[in-house]
Coordinates of C-alpha atoms in Angstrom, one line a residue:
M1 CA 39.8 10.2 16.5
V2 CA 37.0 8.9 14.1
S3 CA 38.0 7.8 10.7
D4 CA 36.0 9.0 7.6
E5 CA 34.8 5.3 7.1
E6 CA 33.5 5.1 10.6
E7 CA 31.8 8.5 10.2
E8 CA 30.0 7.4 6.9
V9 CA 28.8 4.2 8.5
G10 CA 27.4 6.1 11.3
D11 CA 25.3 8.3 8.8
L12 CA 23.6 5.2 7.4
P13 CA 19.8 5.0 7.9
P14 CA 18.6 2.1 10.0
P15 CA 18.2 -1.3 8.1
M16 CA 14.8 -2.0 6.6
E17 CA 12.8 -4.6 8.2
R18 CA 12.4 -7.8 6.2
M19 CA 9.3 -7.8 4.3
D20 CA 7.9 -11.0 5.6
V21 CA 8.1 -9.6 9.3
V22 CA 6.3 -6.4 8.1
I23 CA 3.6 -8.5 6.5
A24 CA 3.3 -10.9 9.3
R25 CA 2.9 -7.8 11.8
F26 CA 0.4 -6.1 9.5
Q27 CA -1.7 -9.3 9.3
R28 CA -1.8 -9.7 12.9
M29 CA -3.8 -6.3 12.9
N30 CA -6.7 -8.2 11.0
P31 CA -6.7 -5.5 8.2
P32 CA -10.0 -5.7 6.3
V33 CA -9.9 -7.4 2.9
F34 CA -11.6 -6.1 -0.2
N35 CA -13.8 -8.4 -2.1
G36 CA -15.5 -6.1 -4.5
D37 CA -19.0 -7.1 -3.2
E38 CA -19.2 -4.0 -1.1
S39 CA -21.2 -1.0 -1.8
S40 CA -19.8 2.3 -2.9
E41 CA -19.9 3.5 0.7
D42 CA -18.5 0.3 1.9
A43 CA -15.7 0.6 -0.6
D44 CA -14.9 4.0 0.5
S45 CA -15.0 3.1 4.1
W46 CA -12.7 0.2 3.5
L47 CA -10.2 2.4 1.9
R48 CA -10.4 4.9 4.7
N49 CA -10.0 2.2 7.2
V50 CA -6.9 0.8 5.4
I51 CA -5.4 4.3 5.5
F52 CA -6.0 4.8 9.1
L53 CA -4.0 1.6 9.9
F54 CA -1.3 2.6 7.6
D55 CA -1.2 6.0 9.2
R56 CA -1.0 4.5 12.8
C57 CA 1.8 2.2 11.6
Q58 CA 3.6 5.1 9.9
Y59 CA 4.1 3.1 6.8
D60 CA 5.6 4.9 3.7
D61 CA 3.7 4.9 0.5
E62 CA 5.8 2.2 -1.3
L63 CA 5.0 -0.1 1.7
R64 CA 1.3 0.9 1.7
L65 CA 1.1 0.0 -1.9
S66 CA 2.7 -3.4 -1.4
L67 CA 0.4 -4.3 1.5
V68 CA -2.9 -2.9 0.0
I69 CA -2.5 -5.3 -2.8
L70 CA -2.4 -8.3 -0.3
L71 CA -5.9 -7.2 0.9
L72 CA -7.6 -7.4 -2.5
R73 CA -9.7 -10.6 -3.3
K74 CA -11.4 -12.1 -6.1
A75 CA -11.7 -10.1 -9.3
E76 CA -10.2 -7.1 -7.5
V77 CA -6.6 -8.7 -7.9
H78 CA -7.3 -8.9 -11.7
W79 CA -8.7 -5.3 -11.7
W80 CA -5.5 -4.0 -10.0
R81 CA -3.2 -5.9 -12.6
G82 CA -5.1 -4.2 -15.5
A83 CA -5.3 -0.9 -13.8
S84 CA -1.6 -0.8 -12.9
S85 CA -0.7 -1.8 -16.5
T86 CA -2.7 1.1 -17.7
L87 CA -1.0 3.4 -15.2
E88 CA 2.4 2.4 -16.5
E89 CA 1.4 2.6 -20.1
T90 CA -0.1 6.1 -19.7
D91 CA 3.0 7.2 -17.8
V92 CA 1.0 8.0 -14.7
G93 CA 3.1 5.6 -12.8
I94 CA 2.2 3.2 -10.0
S95 CA 2.2 4.7 -6.7
W96 CA 0.1 4.7 -3.5
N97 CA -1.7 7.9 -4.6
S98 CA -2.5 6.4 -8.2
F99 CA -3.9 3.3 -6.4
C100 CA -6.2 5.4 -4.2
E101 CA -7.3 7.5 -7.0
T102 CA -7.9 4.6 -9.4
F103 CA -9.6 2.6 -6.6
R104 CA -12.0 5.4 -5.9
Q105 CA -12.7 5.9 -9.7
E106 CA -13.5 2.3 -9.9
Y107 CA -15.4 1.4 -6.7
V108 CA -16.6 4.8 -5.1
L109 CA -19.5 6.6 -6.7
E110 CA -19.1 10.3 -6.3

């Protein structure tokens, strides 16, 4: 006979991997970094390549946002700090989708 406590424990989701392990594994894939020196087409291609990697790894949106920030270089780190502050202040919120949309508005000419 299974107690209620044992049944509840069995229903728990699998534990999350430690973030340092996830980052190390992600970095071994040699993801492309974004320097901001790229053309509009290159910026769009960079984002599509990063999305492809995330899709292959089946990363959720929260993890995608955490990892993509590690790929920003130079002034782009400062750009994201400012952009994320603006997103919070305007109640849009910081999410993977808002990152992609804001990135495209800033770096990809339509």
